[in-house]
C-alpha positions as MATLAB code, in Angstrom:
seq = 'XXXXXXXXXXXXXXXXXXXXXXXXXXXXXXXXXXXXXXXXXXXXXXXXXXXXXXXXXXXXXXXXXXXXXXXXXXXXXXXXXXXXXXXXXXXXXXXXXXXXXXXXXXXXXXXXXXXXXXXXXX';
ca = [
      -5.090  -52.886   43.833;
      -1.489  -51.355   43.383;
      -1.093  -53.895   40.731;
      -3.897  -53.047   38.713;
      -2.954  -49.601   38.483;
       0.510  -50.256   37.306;
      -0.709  -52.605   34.616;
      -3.279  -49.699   33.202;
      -0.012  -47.711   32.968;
       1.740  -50.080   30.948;
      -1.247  -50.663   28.249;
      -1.659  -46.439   27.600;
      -0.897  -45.946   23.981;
       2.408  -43.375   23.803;
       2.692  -40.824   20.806;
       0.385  -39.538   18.571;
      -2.453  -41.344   16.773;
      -2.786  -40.944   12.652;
      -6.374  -39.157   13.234;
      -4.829  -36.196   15.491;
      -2.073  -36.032   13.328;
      -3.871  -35.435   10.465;
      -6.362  -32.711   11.917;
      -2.722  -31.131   13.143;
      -1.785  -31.045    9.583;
      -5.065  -29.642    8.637;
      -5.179  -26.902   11.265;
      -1.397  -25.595   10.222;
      -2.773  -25.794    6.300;
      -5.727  -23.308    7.309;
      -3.217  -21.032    9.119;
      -0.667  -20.822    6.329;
      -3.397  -20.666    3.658;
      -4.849  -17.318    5.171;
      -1.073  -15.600    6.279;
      -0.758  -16.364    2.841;
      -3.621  -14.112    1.767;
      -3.033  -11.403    3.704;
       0.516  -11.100    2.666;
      -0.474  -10.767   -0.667;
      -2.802   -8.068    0.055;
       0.058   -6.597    1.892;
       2.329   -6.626   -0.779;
      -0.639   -5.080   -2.891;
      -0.997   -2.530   -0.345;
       2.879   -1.348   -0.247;
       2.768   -1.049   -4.464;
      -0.270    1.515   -4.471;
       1.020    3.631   -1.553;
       4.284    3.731   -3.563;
       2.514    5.176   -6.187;
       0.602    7.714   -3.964;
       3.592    8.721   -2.201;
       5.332    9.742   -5.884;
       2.456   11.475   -7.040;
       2.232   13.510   -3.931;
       6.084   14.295   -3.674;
       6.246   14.767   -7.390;
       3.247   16.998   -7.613;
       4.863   19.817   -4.106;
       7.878   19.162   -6.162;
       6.838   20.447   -9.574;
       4.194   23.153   -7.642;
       7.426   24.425   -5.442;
       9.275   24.686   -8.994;
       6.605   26.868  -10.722;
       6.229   29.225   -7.679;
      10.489   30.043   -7.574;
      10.117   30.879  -12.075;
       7.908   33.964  -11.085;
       5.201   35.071  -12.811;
       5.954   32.660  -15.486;
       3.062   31.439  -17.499;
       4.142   27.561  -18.902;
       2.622   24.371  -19.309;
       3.142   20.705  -19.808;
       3.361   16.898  -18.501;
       5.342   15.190  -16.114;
       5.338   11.337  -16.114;
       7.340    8.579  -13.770;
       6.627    5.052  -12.695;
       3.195    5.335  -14.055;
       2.241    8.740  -12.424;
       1.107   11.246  -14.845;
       1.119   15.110  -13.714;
      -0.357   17.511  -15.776;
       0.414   21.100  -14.808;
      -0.351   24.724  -16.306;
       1.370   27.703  -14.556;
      -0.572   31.208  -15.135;
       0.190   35.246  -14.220;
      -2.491   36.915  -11.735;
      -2.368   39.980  -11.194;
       1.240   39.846   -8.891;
       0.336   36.269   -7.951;
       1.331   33.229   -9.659;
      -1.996   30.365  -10.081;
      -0.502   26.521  -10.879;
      -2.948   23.983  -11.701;
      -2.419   20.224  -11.486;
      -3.945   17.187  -12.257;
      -2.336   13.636  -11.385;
      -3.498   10.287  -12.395;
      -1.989    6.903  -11.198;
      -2.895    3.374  -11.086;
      -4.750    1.967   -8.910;
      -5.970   -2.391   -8.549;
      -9.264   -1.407  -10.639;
      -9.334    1.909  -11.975;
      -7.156    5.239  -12.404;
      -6.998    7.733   -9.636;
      -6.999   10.732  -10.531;
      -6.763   14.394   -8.147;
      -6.314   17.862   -8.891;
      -4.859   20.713   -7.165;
      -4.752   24.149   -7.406;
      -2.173   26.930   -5.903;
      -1.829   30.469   -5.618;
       1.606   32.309   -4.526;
       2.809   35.831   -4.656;
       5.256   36.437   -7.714;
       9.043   36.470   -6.693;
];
């Protein structure tokens, strides 16, 4: 009996067959293929809130600069890295009303947003 079992030992293939290699090979392909995907859509993801983070910033930026002129009444457009802002700064009474509209890129269409602010004149 003892030398039966020692003789099953010695027949056992060692290593890999081709057939689990290859569904090994297949598995990894399947996992890179869809990290691959999402880091695109990642990437995607990172350019567009770029864009939404200069629009915003730009926007206070320009707003904040309308409301230290005073009771300034001006106009005009603003543009960078594809954001557009345009802005129209009008007397109130003794408060100071700025109007803005910016439009950006987005994967399919523009996006577009308007804001509107009121301050006391300084």
């Amino acid at each position: 009996m003892v030398a039966a079992r020692s003789q099953d030992r010695v027949h056992r293939p060692r290593g890999f067959i081709l057939a689990e290699a290859l569904v090994a090979l297949l598995i990894f392909s399947v996992v890179f293929l869809a990290l691959e995907g999402s880091l695109t859509l990642v990437v995607r993801r990172l350019a567009e809130s770029a864009q939404e983070d200069t629009a915003a910033r730009r926007t206070e930026t320009l707003r904040e600069r309308m409301f230290a002129a005073g009771c300034a009444t001006a106009s005009g457009v603003d543009s960078l890295n594809a954001v557009v802002i345009d802005w129209t700064s009008t007397q109130e009474g003794d408060l100071v009303h700025v109007t803005q509209s910016s439009r950006y890129p987005r994967q399919l269409l523009t996006r577009t947003e308007q804001y509107d602010a009121l301050s006391r004149c300084r």
